[in-house]
Coordinates of C-alpha atoms in Angstrom, one line a residue:
Chain A
M1 CA -2.2 -10.7 10.6
V2 CA 0.3 -13.3 11.7
T3 CA -0.9 -15.3 14.7
V4 CA 0.7 -17.8 16.9
T5 CA -0.5 -20.7 18.8
S6 CA 1.1 -20.9 22.2
E7 CA 0.3 -24.2 23.7
E8 CA 4.1 -25.0 23.9
T9 CA 6.0 -23.7 26.8
I10 CA 9.1 -21.6 26.3
N11 CA 12.4 -23.2 25.4
T12 CA 10.8 -25.1 22.7
E13 CA 13.0 -26.7 20.1
V14 CA 11.9 -25.6 16.6
D15 CA 13.3 -25.8 13.1
L16 CA 14.9 -22.7 11.8
S17 CA 15.8 -22.3 8.2
V18 CA 19.2 -20.9 7.5
S19 CA 21.1 -20.1 4.4
G20 CA 24.6 -21.4 3.8
G21 CA 26.2 -18.1 5.0
F22 CA 23.9 -17.0 7.7
P23 CA 24.3 -18.3 11.3
V24 CA 21.3 -19.1 13.4
N25 CA 20.5 -16.1 15.4
R26 CA 19.6 -16.3 19.0
I27 CA 16.3 -14.7 19.4
A28 CA 14.2 -14.6 22.5
A29 CA 11.3 -17.0 22.3
I30 CA 8.1 -15.4 21.3
T31 CA 5.6 -16.3 23.7
A32 CA 4.0 -18.6 26.2
H33 CA 1.0 -16.3 26.4
Q34 CA -2.2 -17.2 24.8
V35 CA -2.9 -15.4 21.6
E36 CA -6.2 -15.1 19.9
S37 CA -6.6 -15.4 16.2
D38 CA -9.1 -16.0 13.6
V39 CA -6.7 -18.3 11.8
L40 CA -4.5 -20.5 14.1
V41 CA -1.1 -21.1 12.6
N42 CA 1.9 -22.9 14.0
Q43 CA 5.3 -21.4 14.6
S44 CA 6.7 -22.5 11.3
Q45 CA 4.6 -19.9 9.6
I46 CA 6.1 -16.9 11.4
P47 CA 8.3 -15.2 8.8
Y48 CA 11.7 -15.7 10.4
L49 CA 10.9 -19.3 10.9
K50 CA 9.6 -19.9 7.4
L51 CA 11.0 -23.1 6.0
M52 CA 12.4 -22.7 2.5
P53 CA 13.2 -25.9 0.8
Q54 CA 16.5 -24.8 -0.7
F55 CA 18.1 -24.1 2.7
S56 CA 19.2 -26.7 5.1
R57 CA 17.4 -27.0 8.4
Q58 CA 18.9 -26.7 11.7
V59 CA 17.4 -27.5 14.9
A60 CA 17.9 -24.7 17.4
V61 CA 16.7 -24.0 20.9
L62 CA 14.9 -20.7 21.3
E63 CA 16.1 -18.9 24.4
S64 CA 13.6 -16.9 26.3
T65 CA 13.5 -14.5 29.1
S66 CA 11.1 -15.2 31.9
F67 CA 7.7 -13.6 32.2
P68 CA 4.6 -14.2 34.3
E69 CA 2.9 -17.6 34.2
I70 CA -0.5 -17.7 32.6
T71 CA -3.0 -20.5 32.7
L72 CA -3.2 -22.0 29.3
S73 CA -6.4 -23.9 29.9
Q74 CA -8.9 -21.5 28.6
K75 CA -9.6 -19.9 25.3
P76 CA -8.1 -16.4 25.4
V77 CA -10.4 -13.5 25.8
G78 CA -10.2 -9.9 26.7
A79 CA -7.0 -8.9 28.5
N80 CA -5.3 -12.1 27.6
V81 CA -5.5 -11.5 23.9
I82 CA -2.3 -10.6 22.2
R83 CA -2.4 -9.9 18.4
L84 CA 0.8 -10.0 16.4
P85 CA 0.8 -7.8 13.3
G86 CA 2.3 -9.3 10.2
L87 CA 5.1 -7.6 8.5
E88 CA 3.9 -5.5 5.5
W89 CA 6.0 -4.8 2.5
P90 CA 4.4 -2.2 0.3
A91 CA 7.6 -1.4 -1.6
K92 CA 9.0 -4.9 -2.0
N93 CA 10.9 -4.3 -5.2
H94 CA 13.1 -1.4 -4.2
P95 CA 16.8 -1.8 -4.9
V96 CA 17.6 -1.3 -1.2
L97 CA 15.6 -4.4 -0.4
T98 CA 18.2 -6.9 -1.4
R99 CA 17.9 -10.5 -0.2
Q100 CA 20.2 -9.8 2.7
V101 CA 18.5 -6.6 3.8
R102 CA 15.1 -8.4 3.7
M103 CA 16.4 -11.2 5.9
L104 CA 17.8 -8.8 8.4
L105 CA 14.5 -6.9 8.4
E106 CA 12.6 -10.1 9.1
T107 CA 14.9 -10.9 12.0
L108 CA 14.6 -7.4 13.3
W109 CA 10.8 -7.7 13.1
A110 CA 10.9 -11.0 15.0
I111 CA 13.0 -9.5 17.7
V112 CA 10.6 -6.5 18.1
V113 CA 7.5 -8.7 18.0
S114 CA 9.0 -11.2 20.4
R115 CA 9.8 -8.6 23.0
A116 CA 6.4 -6.9 22.5
T117 CA 4.6 -10.2 23.1
Q118 CA 6.6 -11.0 26.2
T119 CA 5.8 -7.6 27.7
R120 CA 2.3 -7.5 26.3
F121 CA 3.1 -4.4 24.5
P122 CA 0.4 -3.6 21.9
I123 CA 1.6 -3.1 18.4
R124 CA -0.9 -2.2 15.8
D125 CA 1.2 -2.7 12.7
T126 CA 4.6 -3.2 11.4
V127 CA 5.5 -1.9 7.9
V128 CA 8.7 -1.8 5.9
S129 CA 9.0 1.3 3.7
I130 CA 11.9 3.1 2.0
F131 CA 13.2 6.5 3.1
T132 CA 15.4 8.5 0.7
D133 CA 17.4 11.3 2.1
P134 CA 18.2 13.8 -0.7
D135 CA 21.0 15.5 1.4
E136 CA 22.7 12.1 2.1
K137 CA 22.0 10.9 -1.4
S138 CA 21.1 7.5 0.1
S139 CA 18.1 5.3 0.8
K140 CA 17.3 3.1 3.8
A141 CA 14.7 0.4 4.5
V142 CA 12.7 1.5 7.6
L143 CA 10.8 -0.8 9.8
R144 CA 7.9 1.3 11.1
I145 CA 6.2 0.1 14.2
T146 CA 2.9 1.8 15.2
C147 CA 1.9 1.1 18.8
L148 CA -1.4 1.6 20.7
T149 CA 0.4 3.3 23.6
N150 CA 1.4 6.7 24.9
A151 CA 4.8 8.3 24.4
S152 CA 6.4 7.1 27.6
Q153 CA 5.3 3.5 27.0
A154 CA 6.5 3.5 23.4
L155 CA 9.9 5.0 24.3
A156 CA 10.3 2.6 27.2
F157 CA 9.6 -0.3 24.8
W158 CA 12.1 1.1 22.3
D159 CA 14.7 1.2 25.0
S160 CA 14.0 -2.4 26.0
I161 CA 15.0 -3.7 22.6
E162 CA 18.6 -2.4 22.8
T163 CA 20.0 -5.5 24.5
D164 CA 18.4 -7.8 22.1
L165 CA 19.7 -5.8 19.2
Q166 CA 23.2 -5.7 20.6
E167 CA 23.2 -9.4 21.2
W168 CA 22.0 -10.0 17.7
L169 CA 24.6 -7.8 16.1
E170 CA 27.3 -9.6 18.0
V171 CA 26.6 -12.8 16.1
L172 CA 26.2 -11.2 12.7
P173 CA 29.0 -11.4 10.2
E174 CA 30.7 -8.0 9.7
S175 CA 29.1 -7.4 6.3
D176 CA 25.6 -7.9 7.8
R177 CA 26.4 -5.8 10.7
T178 CA 27.4 -2.9 8.5
R179 CA 24.4 -3.5 6.3
F180 CA 22.1 -3.3 9.3
L181 CA 23.7 -0.1 10.6
T182 CA 23.7 1.7 7.2
K183 CA 20.8 0.3 5.2
I184 CA 18.2 -0.3 7.9
S185 CA 16.4 1.9 10.5
M186 CA 13.5 1.5 12.8
R187 CA 10.8 3.9 13.9
V188 CA 8.3 3.5 16.8
Y189 CA 5.2 5.6 16.6
W190 CA 2.7 6.1 19.4
Q191 CA -0.8 7.5 19.7
Chain B
M1 CA 31.5 37.5 15.1
E2 CA 31.8 36.1 18.6
G3 CA 31.1 32.5 19.1
S4 CA 28.2 31.1 21.2
S5 CA 27.9 28.7 24.0
R6 CA 26.9 25.6 22.1
D7 CA 24.9 24.1 25.0
S8 CA 22.8 27.3 25.4
I9 CA 22.1 27.5 21.7
C10 CA 21.0 23.8 21.4
N11 CA 18.8 24.4 24.4
D12 CA 17.4 27.5 22.8
L13 CA 16.6 25.6 19.6
F14 CA 14.7 23.1 21.6
I15 CA 12.9 25.8 23.6
L16 CA 11.9 27.4 20.2
A17 CA 10.6 24.1 19.0
S18 CA 8.6 23.5 22.2
D19 CA 7.1 27.0 22.2
I20 CA 5.9 26.5 18.6
V21 CA 4.1 23.2 19.3
K22 CA 2.7 24.6 22.6
D23 CA 1.0 27.4 20.7
K24 CA -2.3 26.2 19.4
D25 CA -2.3 28.9 16.7
S26 CA 1.0 27.8 15.1
Q27 CA 0.7 27.5 11.4
E28 CA 2.2 24.7 9.2
H29 CA 5.4 26.7 8.3
Q30 CA 6.0 27.2 12.0
L31 CA 5.4 23.6 12.9
R32 CA 7.8 22.5 10.1
T33 CA 10.3 24.8 11.7
A34 CA 9.7 23.2 15.1
V35 CA 10.4 19.7 13.6
S36 CA 13.6 21.0 11.9
R37 CA 14.9 22.7 15.1
A38 CA 14.0 19.6 17.2
Y39 CA 16.3 17.5 14.9
Y40 CA 19.1 20.1 14.8
C41 CA 19.3 20.6 18.6
V42 CA 19.8 16.8 18.9
F43 CA 22.2 16.4 16.0
L44 CA 24.4 19.4 17.1
T45 CA 24.5 18.1 20.7
V46 CA 25.6 14.6 19.4
R47 CA 28.1 16.1 17.0
D48 CA 29.7 18.4 19.6
R49 CA 29.7 15.8 22.4
L50 CA 31.4 13.2 20.1
F51 CA 33.8 15.4 18.3
G52 CA 34.0 18.7 20.1
P53 CA 32.6 22.2 19.2
D54 CA 31.8 22.4 15.5
A55 CA 33.2 18.8 15.2
I56 CA 36.7 20.3 15.6
N57 CA 38.0 16.8 16.5
F58 CA 36.4 15.1 13.6
T59 CA 39.7 14.8 11.9
S60 CA 40.4 13.4 8.4
R61 CA 41.9 10.3 10.1
K62 CA 38.7 9.6 12.0
Q63 CA 36.6 10.4 9.0
K64 CA 38.6 7.8 6.9
L65 CA 38.3 5.2 9.7
L66 CA 34.6 5.7 10.0
D67 CA 34.1 5.8 6.2
R68 CA 36.0 2.6 5.9
K69 CA 34.1 0.9 8.7
Y70 CA 30.6 2.0 7.7
R71 CA 31.1 2.5 4.0
T72 CA 30.1 6.1 4.1
K73 CA 32.9 7.2 1.7
G74 CA 31.5 9.2 -1.1
R75 CA 28.8 10.8 0.9
P76 CA 28.3 14.5 0.3
S77 CA 30.5 16.8 2.4
G78 CA 28.5 17.9 5.5
S79 CA 26.9 14.5 5.6
H80 CA 25.3 14.0 9.0
E81 CA 25.3 10.3 8.6
R82 CA 29.1 10.2 8.6
I83 CA 28.9 11.6 12.2
L84 CA 25.9 9.7 13.4
V85 CA 27.3 6.3 12.5
A86 CA 30.0 7.0 15.1
L87 CA 27.3 6.4 17.8
E88 CA 27.7 2.7 17.0
D89 CA 31.2 2.7 18.5
I90 CA 30.0 4.1 21.8
P91 CA 29.6 1.4 24.4
A92 CA 26.1 0.7 25.7
T93 CA 25.7 1.4 29.4
A94 CA 22.8 1.4 31.8
V95 CA 21.9 4.9 30.6
L96 CA 23.2 5.0 27.1
R97 CA 21.6 2.8 24.4
P98 CA 23.6 3.7 21.2
L99 CA 21.5 1.7 18.7
T100 CA 18.2 3.0 20.0
L101 CA 19.7 6.5 20.1
L102 CA 20.8 6.1 16.5
H103 CA 17.4 5.0 15.3
Q104 CA 15.6 7.7 17.3
I105 CA 17.9 10.4 15.8
D106 CA 17.3 8.9 12.4
E107 CA 13.6 9.3 12.9
L108 CA 14.1 13.0 13.8
K109 CA 16.3 13.3 10.7
E110 CA 13.7 11.9 8.5
A111 CA 11.1 14.3 10.0
R112 CA 13.5 17.2 9.3
V113 CA 13.8 16.1 5.6
H114 CA 10.0 16.0 5.4
A115 CA 9.6 19.3 7.1
D116 CA 12.2 21.1 4.9
Y117 CA 11.4 19.5 1.5
D118 CA 8.2 17.5 1.2
F119 CA 4.8 18.8 0.4
T120 CA 3.0 16.1 -1.7
H121 CA 1.2 13.0 -0.4
D122 CA 3.6 10.8 -2.2
R123 CA 6.5 12.0 -0.2
L124 CA 4.6 12.2 3.1
K125 CA 2.6 8.9 2.9
D126 CA 4.8 7.0 5.3
V127 CA 4.4 9.6 8.0
P128 CA 1.8 8.1 10.4
Y129 CA 0.3 11.4 11.6
A130 CA -2.7 13.2 10.1
T131 CA -1.5 16.7 10.6
W132 CA 1.7 18.8 11.1
T133 CA 0.5 19.7 14.6
E134 CA 0.5 16.0 15.5
Y135 CA 3.8 15.3 13.7
A136 CA 5.6 18.3 15.3
N137 CA 4.2 17.4 18.7
H138 CA 5.6 13.8 18.5
M139 CA 9.0 14.9 17.2
V140 CA 9.5 17.5 19.8
A141 CA 8.4 14.9 22.5
L142 CA 11.0 12.5 21.0
A143 CA 13.7 15.2 21.0
S144 CA 12.9 15.9 24.6
Q145 CA 13.7 12.3 25.4
V146 CA 16.8 12.0 23.3
L147 CA 18.4 15.3 24.2
P148 CA 19.3 14.4 27.8
L149 CA 20.9 11.2 26.5
A150 CA 22.8 13.0 23.8
R151 CA 24.3 15.3 26.5
R152 CA 25.7 12.3 28.3
L153 CA 27.7 11.0 25.3
P154 CA 31.4 10.6 25.9
S155 CA 33.9 11.9 23.4
Y156 CA 34.5 9.6 20.4
P157 CA 37.5 7.3 21.3
S158 CA 40.8 8.6 19.8

């Protein structure tokens, strides 16, 4: 379970690790809501913000969309609790999961979790697995998101990610864009 | 043999799937059929909206362009993926969300593969539903959301 402290307000400057060939992606800021956790971590431990020593750092400003103000003075309980699931990788060594595909998946996960937190959408878990289609003779990495909602809520949430995805794809190099469209897919499951 | 109205056939496929999941006595083989039909009613609607009845406008020139763009060359003939990737070239509007549609159809497609081919836990372990009743219900519900959007797709640009 990845958890986030949220004492900072939105539009916070944070370090993002980038590789030589990958641009910094604009991703909506994750949260200004309070989140509860049993282990408080700071934003640098969120996968897509993970600092890797071999990559150069760039300071970037996370853009965010507006959402209701919440008083941050109290320890979060009850309805204010938002849990962020960590990204699970049961099949981490599959040939489809190249370094580039993994980075794309981590960014996709961050976009989804970011939107979920902003809208207080309850996600139970997020798992990457491989789907092989025998008719297509191909495999894809699939980000599977299980939600604690009904069908209408899940589908509305799924729809709400479209703009974020389109904006993200626009800044990707052509090769990554094609990689995302042909090697990666997403599923949203409801109760 | 005379042709059929593609819209009425796709609709009938969806009605068949719905009737199966509504029947509490439906057995696994019937529920698997429902999942398969749910996918096909959506896929055929997408195919025919983008490329005309029976994909008559899916010319070799368009196939080559899409293959080159999305690296789908070498896929088996009859590949559905070669048609579905074309959704990416449809502009997003207030109603149409091409990326979301692509992923939702992909989910239905995966369900169809499971329904038609998979019987062991190893192949079905990623399906987050406990029974075929649950799985079929969810996939038919998903198809019911996706089908109206698929019907609004424009023709693939020439």
